[in-house]
Coordinates of C-alpha atoms (C1' of nucleotides) in Angstrom, one line a residue:
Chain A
X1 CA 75.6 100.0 111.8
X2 CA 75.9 98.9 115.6
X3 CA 78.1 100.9 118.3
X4 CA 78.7 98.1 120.1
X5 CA 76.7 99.2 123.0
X6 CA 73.9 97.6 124.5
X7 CA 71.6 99.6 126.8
X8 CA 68.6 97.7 128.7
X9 CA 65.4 99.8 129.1
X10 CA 63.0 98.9 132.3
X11 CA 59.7 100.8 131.5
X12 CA 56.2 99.4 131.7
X13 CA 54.8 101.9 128.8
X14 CA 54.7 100.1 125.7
X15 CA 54.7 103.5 123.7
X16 CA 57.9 104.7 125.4
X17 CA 59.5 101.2 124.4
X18 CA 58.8 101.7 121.3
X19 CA 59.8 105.2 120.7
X20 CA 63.1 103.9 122.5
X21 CA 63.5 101.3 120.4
X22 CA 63.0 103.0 116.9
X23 CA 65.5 106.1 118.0
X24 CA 68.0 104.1 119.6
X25 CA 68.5 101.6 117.3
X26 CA 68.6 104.2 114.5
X27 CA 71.7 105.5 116.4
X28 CA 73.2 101.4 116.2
X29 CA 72.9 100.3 120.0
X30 CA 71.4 97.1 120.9
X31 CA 68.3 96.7 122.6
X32 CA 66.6 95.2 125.9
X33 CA 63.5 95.6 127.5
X34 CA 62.2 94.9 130.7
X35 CA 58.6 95.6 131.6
X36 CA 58.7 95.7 135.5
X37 CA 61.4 95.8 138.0
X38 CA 61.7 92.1 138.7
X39 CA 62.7 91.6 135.2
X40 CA 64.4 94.4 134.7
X41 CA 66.9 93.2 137.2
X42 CA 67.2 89.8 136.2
X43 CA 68.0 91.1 132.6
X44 CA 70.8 93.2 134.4
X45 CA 72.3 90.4 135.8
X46 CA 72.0 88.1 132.9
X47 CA 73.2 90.5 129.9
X48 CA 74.9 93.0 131.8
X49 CA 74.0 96.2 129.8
X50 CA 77.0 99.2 128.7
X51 CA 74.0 101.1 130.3
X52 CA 70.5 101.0 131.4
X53 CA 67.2 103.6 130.8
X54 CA 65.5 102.9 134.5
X55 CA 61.3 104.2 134.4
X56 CA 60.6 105.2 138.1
X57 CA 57.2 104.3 138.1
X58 CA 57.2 100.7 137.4
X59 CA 54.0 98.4 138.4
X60 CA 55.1 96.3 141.1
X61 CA 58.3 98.4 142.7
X62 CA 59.3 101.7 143.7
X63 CA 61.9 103.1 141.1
X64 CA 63.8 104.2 143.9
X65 CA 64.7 100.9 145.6
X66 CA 65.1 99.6 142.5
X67 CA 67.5 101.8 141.5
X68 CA 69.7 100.6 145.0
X69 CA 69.4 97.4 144.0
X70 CA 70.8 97.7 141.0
X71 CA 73.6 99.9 142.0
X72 CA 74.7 97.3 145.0
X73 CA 76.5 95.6 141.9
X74 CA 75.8 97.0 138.7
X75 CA 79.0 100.1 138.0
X76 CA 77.6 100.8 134.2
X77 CA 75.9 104.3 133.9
X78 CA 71.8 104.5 134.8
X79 CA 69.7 107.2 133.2
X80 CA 66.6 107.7 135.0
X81 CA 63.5 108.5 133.2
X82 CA 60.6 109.7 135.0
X83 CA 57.3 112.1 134.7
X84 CA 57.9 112.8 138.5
X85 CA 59.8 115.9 137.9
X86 CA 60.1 117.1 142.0
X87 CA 63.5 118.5 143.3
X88 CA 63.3 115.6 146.0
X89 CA 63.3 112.7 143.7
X90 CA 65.8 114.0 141.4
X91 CA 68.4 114.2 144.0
X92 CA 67.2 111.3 145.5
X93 CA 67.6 109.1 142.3
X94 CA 71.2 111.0 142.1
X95 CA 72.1 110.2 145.2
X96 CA 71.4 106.7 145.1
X97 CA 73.8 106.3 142.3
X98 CA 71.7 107.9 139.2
X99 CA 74.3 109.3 136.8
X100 CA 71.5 111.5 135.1
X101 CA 67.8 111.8 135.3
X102 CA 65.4 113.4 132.4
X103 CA 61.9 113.9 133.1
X104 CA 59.3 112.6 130.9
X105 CA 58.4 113.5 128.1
X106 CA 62.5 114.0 127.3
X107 CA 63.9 115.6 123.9
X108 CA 65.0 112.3 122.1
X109 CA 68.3 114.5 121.0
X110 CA 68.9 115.4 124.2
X111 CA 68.4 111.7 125.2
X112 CA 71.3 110.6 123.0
X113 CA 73.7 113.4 123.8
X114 CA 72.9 112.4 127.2
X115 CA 73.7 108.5 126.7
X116 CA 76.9 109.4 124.5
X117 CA 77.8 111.9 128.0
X118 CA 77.0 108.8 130.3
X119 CA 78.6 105.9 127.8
X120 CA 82.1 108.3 127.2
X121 CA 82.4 108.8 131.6
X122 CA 82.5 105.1 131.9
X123 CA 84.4 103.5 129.2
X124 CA 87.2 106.1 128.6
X125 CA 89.5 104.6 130.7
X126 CA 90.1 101.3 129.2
X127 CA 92.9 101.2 127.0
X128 CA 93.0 100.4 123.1
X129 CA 92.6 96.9 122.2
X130 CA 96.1 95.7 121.3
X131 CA 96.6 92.6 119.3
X132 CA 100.1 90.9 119.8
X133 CA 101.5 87.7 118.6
X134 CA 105.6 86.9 118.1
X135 CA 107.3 90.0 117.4
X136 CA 104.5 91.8 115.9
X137 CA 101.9 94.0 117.2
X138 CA 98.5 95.6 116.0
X139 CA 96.6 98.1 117.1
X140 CA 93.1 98.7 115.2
X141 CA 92.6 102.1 116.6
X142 CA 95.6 103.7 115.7
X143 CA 95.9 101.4 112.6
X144 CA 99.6 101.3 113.7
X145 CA 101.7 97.8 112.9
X146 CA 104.6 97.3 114.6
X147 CA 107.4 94.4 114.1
X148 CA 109.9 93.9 117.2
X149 CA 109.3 97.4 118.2
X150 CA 109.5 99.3 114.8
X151 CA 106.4 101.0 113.0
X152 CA 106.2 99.3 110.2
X153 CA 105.0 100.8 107.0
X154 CA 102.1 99.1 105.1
X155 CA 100.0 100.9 102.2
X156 CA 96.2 100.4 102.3
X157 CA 96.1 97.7 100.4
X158 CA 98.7 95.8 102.4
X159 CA 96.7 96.9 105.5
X160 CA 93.7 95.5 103.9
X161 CA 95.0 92.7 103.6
X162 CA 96.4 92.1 106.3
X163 CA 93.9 92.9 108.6
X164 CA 91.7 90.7 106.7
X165 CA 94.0 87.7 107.3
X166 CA 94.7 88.5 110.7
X167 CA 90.4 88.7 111.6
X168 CA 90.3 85.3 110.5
X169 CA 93.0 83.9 111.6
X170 CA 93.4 79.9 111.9
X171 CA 90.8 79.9 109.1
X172 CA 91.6 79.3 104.9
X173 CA 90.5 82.2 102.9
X174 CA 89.8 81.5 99.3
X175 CA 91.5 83.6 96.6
X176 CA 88.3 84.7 95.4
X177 CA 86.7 85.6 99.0
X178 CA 90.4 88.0 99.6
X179 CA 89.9 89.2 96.4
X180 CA 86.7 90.4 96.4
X181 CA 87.0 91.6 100.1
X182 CA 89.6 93.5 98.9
X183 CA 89.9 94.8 95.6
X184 CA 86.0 94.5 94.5
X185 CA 83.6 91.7 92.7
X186 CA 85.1 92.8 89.6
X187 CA 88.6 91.7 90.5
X188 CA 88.0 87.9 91.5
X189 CA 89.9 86.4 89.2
X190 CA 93.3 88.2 89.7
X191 CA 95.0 86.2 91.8
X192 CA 98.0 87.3 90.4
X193 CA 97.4 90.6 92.6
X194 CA 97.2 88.5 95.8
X195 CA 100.5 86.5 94.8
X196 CA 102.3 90.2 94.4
X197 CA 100.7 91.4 97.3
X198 CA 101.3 88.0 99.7
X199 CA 104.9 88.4 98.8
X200 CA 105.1 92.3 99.6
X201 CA 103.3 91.4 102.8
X202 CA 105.6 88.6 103.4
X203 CA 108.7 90.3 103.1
X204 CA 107.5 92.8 105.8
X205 CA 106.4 90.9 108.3
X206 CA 108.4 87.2 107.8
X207 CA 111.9 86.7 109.9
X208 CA 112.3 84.4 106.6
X209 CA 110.0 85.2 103.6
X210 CA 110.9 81.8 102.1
X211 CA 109.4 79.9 104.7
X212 CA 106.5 81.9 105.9
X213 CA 105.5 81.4 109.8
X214 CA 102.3 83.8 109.3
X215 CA 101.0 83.6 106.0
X216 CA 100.7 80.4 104.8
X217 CA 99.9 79.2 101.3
X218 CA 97.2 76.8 100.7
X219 CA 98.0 75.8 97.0
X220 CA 95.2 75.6 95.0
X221 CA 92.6 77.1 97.8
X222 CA 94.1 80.4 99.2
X223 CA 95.9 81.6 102.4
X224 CA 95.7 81.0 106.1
X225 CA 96.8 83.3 108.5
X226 CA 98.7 81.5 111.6
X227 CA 99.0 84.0 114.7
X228 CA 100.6 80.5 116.4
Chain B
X1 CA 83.4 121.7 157.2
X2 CA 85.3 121.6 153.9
X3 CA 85.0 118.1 151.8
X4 CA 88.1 118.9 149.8
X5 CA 86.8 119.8 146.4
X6 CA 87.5 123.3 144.7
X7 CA 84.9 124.3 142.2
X8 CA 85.7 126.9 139.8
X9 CA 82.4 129.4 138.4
X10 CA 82.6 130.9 135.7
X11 CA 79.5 133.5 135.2
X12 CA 79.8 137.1 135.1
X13 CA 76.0 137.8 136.8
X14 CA 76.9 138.8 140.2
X15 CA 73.4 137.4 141.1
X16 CA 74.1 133.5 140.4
X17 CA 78.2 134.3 141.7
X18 CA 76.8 135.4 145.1
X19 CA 74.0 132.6 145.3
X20 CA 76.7 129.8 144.2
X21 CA 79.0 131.3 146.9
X22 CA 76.5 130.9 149.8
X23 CA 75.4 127.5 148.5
X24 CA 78.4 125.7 147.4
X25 CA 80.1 126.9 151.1
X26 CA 77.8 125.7 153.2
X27 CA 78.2 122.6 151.5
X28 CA 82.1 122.2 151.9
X29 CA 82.9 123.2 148.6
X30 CA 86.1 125.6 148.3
X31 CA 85.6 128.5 145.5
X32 CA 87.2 130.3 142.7
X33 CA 85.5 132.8 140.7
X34 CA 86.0 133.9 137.2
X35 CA 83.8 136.4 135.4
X36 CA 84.7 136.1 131.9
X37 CA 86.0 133.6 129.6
X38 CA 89.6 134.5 129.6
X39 CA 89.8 134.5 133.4
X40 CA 87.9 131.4 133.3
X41 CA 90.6 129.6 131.1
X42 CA 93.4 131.6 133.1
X43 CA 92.2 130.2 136.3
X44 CA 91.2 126.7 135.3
X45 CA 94.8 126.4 134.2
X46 CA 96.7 128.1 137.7
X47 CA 94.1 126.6 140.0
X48 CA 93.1 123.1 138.3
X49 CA 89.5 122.7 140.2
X50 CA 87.9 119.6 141.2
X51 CA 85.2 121.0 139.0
X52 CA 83.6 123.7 136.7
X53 CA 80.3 125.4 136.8
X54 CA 80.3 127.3 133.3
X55 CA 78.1 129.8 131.6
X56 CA 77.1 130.0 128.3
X57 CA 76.3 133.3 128.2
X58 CA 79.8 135.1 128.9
X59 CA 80.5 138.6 127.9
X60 CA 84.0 138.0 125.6
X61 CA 83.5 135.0 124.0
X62 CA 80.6 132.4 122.7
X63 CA 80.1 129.8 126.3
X64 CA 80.7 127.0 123.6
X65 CA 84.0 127.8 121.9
X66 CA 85.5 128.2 125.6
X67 CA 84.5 124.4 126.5
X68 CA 86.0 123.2 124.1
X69 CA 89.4 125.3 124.9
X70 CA 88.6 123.8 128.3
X71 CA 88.6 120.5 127.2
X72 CA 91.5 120.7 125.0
X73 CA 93.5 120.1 128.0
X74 CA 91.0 120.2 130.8
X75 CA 89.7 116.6 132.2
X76 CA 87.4 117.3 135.6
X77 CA 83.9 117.6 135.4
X78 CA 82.3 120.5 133.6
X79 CA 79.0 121.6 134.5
X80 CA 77.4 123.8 132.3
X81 CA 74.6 126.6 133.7
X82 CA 72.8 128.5 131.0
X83 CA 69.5 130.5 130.2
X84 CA 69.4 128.5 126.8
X85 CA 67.5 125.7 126.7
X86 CA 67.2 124.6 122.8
X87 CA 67.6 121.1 122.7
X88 CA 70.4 122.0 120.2
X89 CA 72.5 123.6 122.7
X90 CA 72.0 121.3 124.9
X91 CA 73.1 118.2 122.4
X92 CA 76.3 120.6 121.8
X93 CA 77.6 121.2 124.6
X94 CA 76.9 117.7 125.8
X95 CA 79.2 116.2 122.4
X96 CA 81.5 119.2 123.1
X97 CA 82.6 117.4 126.6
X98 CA 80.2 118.7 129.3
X99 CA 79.2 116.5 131.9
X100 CA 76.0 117.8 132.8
X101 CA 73.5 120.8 131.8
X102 CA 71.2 122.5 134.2
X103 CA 69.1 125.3 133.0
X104 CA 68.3 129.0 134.9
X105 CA 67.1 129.3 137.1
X106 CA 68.0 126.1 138.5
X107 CA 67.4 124.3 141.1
X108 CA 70.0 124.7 144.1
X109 CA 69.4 121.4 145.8
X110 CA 69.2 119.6 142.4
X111 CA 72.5 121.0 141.3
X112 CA 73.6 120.1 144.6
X113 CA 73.1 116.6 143.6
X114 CA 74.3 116.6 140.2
X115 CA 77.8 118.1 141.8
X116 CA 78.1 115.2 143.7
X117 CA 76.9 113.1 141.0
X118 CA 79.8 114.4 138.4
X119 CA 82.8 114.3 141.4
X120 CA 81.4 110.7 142.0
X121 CA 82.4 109.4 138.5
X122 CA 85.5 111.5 138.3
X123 CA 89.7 110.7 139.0
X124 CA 90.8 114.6 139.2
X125 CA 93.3 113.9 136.7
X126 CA 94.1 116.9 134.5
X127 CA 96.9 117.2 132.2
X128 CA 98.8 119.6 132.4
X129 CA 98.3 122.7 130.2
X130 CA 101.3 122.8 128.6
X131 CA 102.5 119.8 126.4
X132 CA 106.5 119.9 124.7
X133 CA 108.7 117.8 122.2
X134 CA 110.7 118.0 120.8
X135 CA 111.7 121.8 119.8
X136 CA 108.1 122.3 120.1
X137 CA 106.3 123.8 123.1
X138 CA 102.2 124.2 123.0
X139 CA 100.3 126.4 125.3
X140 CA 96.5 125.2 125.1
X141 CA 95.6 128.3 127.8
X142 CA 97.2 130.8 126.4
X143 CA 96.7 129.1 122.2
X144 CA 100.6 130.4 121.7
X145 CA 102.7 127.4 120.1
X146 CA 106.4 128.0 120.1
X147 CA 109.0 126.0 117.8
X148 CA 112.9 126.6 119.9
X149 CA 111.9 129.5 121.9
X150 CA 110.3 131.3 119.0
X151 CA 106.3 132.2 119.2
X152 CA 105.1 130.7 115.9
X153 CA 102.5 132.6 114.1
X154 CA 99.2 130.2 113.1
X155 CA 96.3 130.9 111.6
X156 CA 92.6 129.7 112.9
X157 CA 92.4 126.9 110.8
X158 CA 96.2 126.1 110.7
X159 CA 96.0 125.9 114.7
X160 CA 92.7 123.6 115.2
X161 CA 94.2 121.3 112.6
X162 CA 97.6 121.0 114.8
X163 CA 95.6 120.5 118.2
X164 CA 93.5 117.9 116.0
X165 CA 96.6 116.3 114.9
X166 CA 98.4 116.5 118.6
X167 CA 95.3 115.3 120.5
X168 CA 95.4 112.5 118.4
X169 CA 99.3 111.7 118.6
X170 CA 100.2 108.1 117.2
X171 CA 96.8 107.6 115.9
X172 CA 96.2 108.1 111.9
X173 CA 93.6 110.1 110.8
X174 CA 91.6 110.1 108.1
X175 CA 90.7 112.9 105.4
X176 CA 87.5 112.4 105.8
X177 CA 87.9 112.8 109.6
X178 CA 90.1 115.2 109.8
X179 CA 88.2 117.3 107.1
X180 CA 84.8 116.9 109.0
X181 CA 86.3 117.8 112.3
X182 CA 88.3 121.1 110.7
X183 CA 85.9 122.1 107.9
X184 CA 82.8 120.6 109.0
X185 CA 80.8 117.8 107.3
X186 CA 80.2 119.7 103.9
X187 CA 84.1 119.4 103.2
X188 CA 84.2 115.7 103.5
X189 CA 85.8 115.4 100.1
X190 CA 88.0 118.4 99.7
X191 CA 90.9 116.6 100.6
X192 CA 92.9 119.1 98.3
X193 CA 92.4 122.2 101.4
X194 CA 94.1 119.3 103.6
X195 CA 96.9 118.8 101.6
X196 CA 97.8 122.9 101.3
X197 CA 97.7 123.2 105.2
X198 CA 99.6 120.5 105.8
X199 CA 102.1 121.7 103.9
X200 CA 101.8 125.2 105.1
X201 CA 101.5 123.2 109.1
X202 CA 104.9 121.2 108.1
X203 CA 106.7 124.6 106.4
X204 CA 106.4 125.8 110.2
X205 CA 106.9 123.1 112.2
X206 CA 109.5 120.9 110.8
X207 CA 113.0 121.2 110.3
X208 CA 112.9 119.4 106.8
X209 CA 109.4 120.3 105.6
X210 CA 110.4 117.4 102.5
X211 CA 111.3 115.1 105.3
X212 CA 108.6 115.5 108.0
X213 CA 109.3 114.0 111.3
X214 CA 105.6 114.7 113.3
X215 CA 103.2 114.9 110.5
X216 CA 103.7 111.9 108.8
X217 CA 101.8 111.0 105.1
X218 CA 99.8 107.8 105.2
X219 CA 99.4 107.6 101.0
X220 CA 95.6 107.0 100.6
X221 CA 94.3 107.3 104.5
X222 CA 95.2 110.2 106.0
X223 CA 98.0 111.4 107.9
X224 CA 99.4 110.7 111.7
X225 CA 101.4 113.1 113.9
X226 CA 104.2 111.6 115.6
X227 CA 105.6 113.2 118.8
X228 CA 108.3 111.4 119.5
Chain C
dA1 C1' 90.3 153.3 99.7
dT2 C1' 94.2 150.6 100.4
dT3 C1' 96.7 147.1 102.5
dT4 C1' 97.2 142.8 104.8
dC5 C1' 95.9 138.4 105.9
dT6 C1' 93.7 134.1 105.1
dC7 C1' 91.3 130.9 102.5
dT8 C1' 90.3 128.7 98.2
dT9 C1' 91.4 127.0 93.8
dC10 C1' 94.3 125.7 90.1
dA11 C1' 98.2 123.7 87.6
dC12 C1' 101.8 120.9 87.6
dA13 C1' 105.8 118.4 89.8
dA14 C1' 107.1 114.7 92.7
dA15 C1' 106.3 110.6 95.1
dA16 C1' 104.1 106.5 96.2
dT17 C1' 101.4 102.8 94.9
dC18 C1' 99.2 99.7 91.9
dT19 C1' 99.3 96.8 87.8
dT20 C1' 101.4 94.1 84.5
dT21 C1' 104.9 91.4 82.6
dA22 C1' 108.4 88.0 82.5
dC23 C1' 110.4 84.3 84.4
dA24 C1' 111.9 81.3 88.2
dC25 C1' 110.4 78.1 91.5
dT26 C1' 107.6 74.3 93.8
dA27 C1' 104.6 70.5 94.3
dT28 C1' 102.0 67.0 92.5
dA29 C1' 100.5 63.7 88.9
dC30 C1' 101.6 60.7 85.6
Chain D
dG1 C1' 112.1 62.1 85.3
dT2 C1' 108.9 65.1 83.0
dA3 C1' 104.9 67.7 82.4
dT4 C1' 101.8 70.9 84.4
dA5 C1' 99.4 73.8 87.1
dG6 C1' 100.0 76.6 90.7
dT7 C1' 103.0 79.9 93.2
dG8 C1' 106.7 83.5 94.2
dT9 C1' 109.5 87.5 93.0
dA10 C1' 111.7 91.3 90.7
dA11 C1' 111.2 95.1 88.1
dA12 C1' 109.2 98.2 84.5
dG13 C1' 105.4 100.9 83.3
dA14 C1' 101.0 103.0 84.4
dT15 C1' 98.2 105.3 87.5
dT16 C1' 96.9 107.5 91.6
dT17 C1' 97.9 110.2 95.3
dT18 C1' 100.4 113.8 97.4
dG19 C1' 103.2 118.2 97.6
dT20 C1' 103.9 122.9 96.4
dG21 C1' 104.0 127.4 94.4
dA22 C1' 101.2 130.9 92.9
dA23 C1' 97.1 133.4 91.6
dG24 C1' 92.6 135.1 92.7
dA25 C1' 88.7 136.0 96.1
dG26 C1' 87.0 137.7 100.4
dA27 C1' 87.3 139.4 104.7
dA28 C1' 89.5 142.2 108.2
dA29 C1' 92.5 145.7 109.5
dT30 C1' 94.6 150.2 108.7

DNA sequence: ATTTCTCTTCACAAAATCTTTACACTATAC
DNA sequence: GTATAGTGTAAAGATTTTGTGAAGAGAAAT
């Protein structure tokens, strides 16, 4: 359900934070309020937001300085949301580091596209989370295994299972927890799947498939995945 | 007086080319003009602005279908202008890879500001508009795809699922994605059309269609190009 | 109206994967 | 040492997934 984003909202209109809350956490990203400009800044600081929805008309500062504050540290995108609609604060707000500003009230499509627009400028350029350990390397994203340099070839299942190992690795999984992870409720008692399966898995990725470095067998319990 | 950045426009009202011009000058900005999409592509290609101001509205082709050519290749910020203002424009142009979306008649000091907003956040880094490996030379500009020297002949379909495929080199794709981003979400399941255009796709580009090198089968996932 | 091109659908062949079986091996308990 | 429960592995068979040619439907071009 969640994006993985987290976006802080500093408006003093409890309908507004409402209506942001409902639509964007129907869209999965994770919510933060602030009701005035003291807050909102402290929550900046403290949770450091993938982006922040900044009201201009807060109680006790102007939006405007608030906004410089803010951008004297904070780099992630800030989408300004204001009923002042005038040529002169737009390009104000802009100028002072604003990477888009909607008047009020705003198109809650339009909203998201425009979150999505700020959200994609900022965080394209990071590179895909690459998980290495010995001679073996995984990337997630391009669901792409490689041993010393190879692509190696795993079917689903294998992939599965792998991947399930490897997010918990250090820790025992039961034969029952893999299987149903895997393979469904129905299929918790086949352990002789897993056996076939550890073994396939084994073979692929073991310098020595007799004595296993990765996948380790915890007889009677299940298997332990050591990344090591 | 110049600040360096070339900003291509692409509008075929001689009204908004003329008021740009005057503006955009007398602001340091150095321009190109294009007054129909394939110019627009054309030059965007030879010149590779700092920046795109793009009309919906064009006389040859639908404003929508040419940002996404743009953006097949083209990385620098892509302003949109248009008389449309449905929120469902808006959302899609946004997802499609604008940066920003002003409305006419705009407001020149606001666009202004957003101009220097977008170049703010941006590297100028385009790729170049022609990618080759192997025997295989694409032409995102011109859509002409050639396989050793020889132009090869794809059909609508048979072309968006290459790009798809070559945008995403290394990475697998699923059906489901893949079908979604070709057909559109109806055809989530038809995973039968994928299977007769990547065989068509591999009849034309590979050398052994029973021993593909670039579009590789991932049995019950998807499937991954490979460039190299 | 006819032809050409593309897309969709079907049927079946081919390949890959999963499941099952059989049996060997290992560790622990007695 | 022997029994026993648990584990590992190869390989055959079953099933699913994928590849491919071809026929029919529609749309576009001639």
């Amino acid at each position: 359900m969640s994006n993985g984003f987290s976006i802080l909202v500093i408006d003093d209109e409890i309908q507004i934070r409402k209506l942001l809350e409902i639509t964007l956490e129907a869209n999965g990203y994770k919510l933060l309020f602030a009701i005035n400009a003291k807050e909102g800044i402290t929550m900046a600081a403290s949770h450091q937001p993938d982006l922040i929805l900044l009201d201009l008309g807060l109680p006790d500062q102007d939006g405007q300085v608030v906004l410089k504050q803010l951008r004297d540290w904070y780099q992630n995108p800030i989408i300004i949301l204001s009923v002042k609609s005038t040529e002169e604060e737009i390009v104000k707000a802009l100028d002072s580091g604003a990477n888009d500003y909607l008047t009020k009230p705003f198109r809650t499509q339009e909203l998201l596209a425009r979150i999505r627009t700020a959200l994609r400028g900022s965080f394209n350029q990071s590179q895909e989370p690459i998980i290495a350990f010995g001679a073996i390397t995984v990337d997630f994203v391009s669901r792409i295994i490689k041993v010393k340099d190879e692509v190696l070839k795993l079917t689903a299942t294998e992939y599965n299972l792998f991947t399930l190992l490897l997010k918990n690795d250090g820790r025992v999984l039961t034969h029952q927890y893999i299987l149903k992870e895997i393979w469904g409720n129905a299929y918790a008692e086949q352990t002789q799947y897993l056996r076939v399966f550890v073994a396939q898995l084994r073979k692929k990725i073991e310098e020595d498939p007799n004595r296993p470095k990765y996948i380790l067998t915890e007889s009677g319990v299940g298997y332990r995945f050591n990344s090591g």
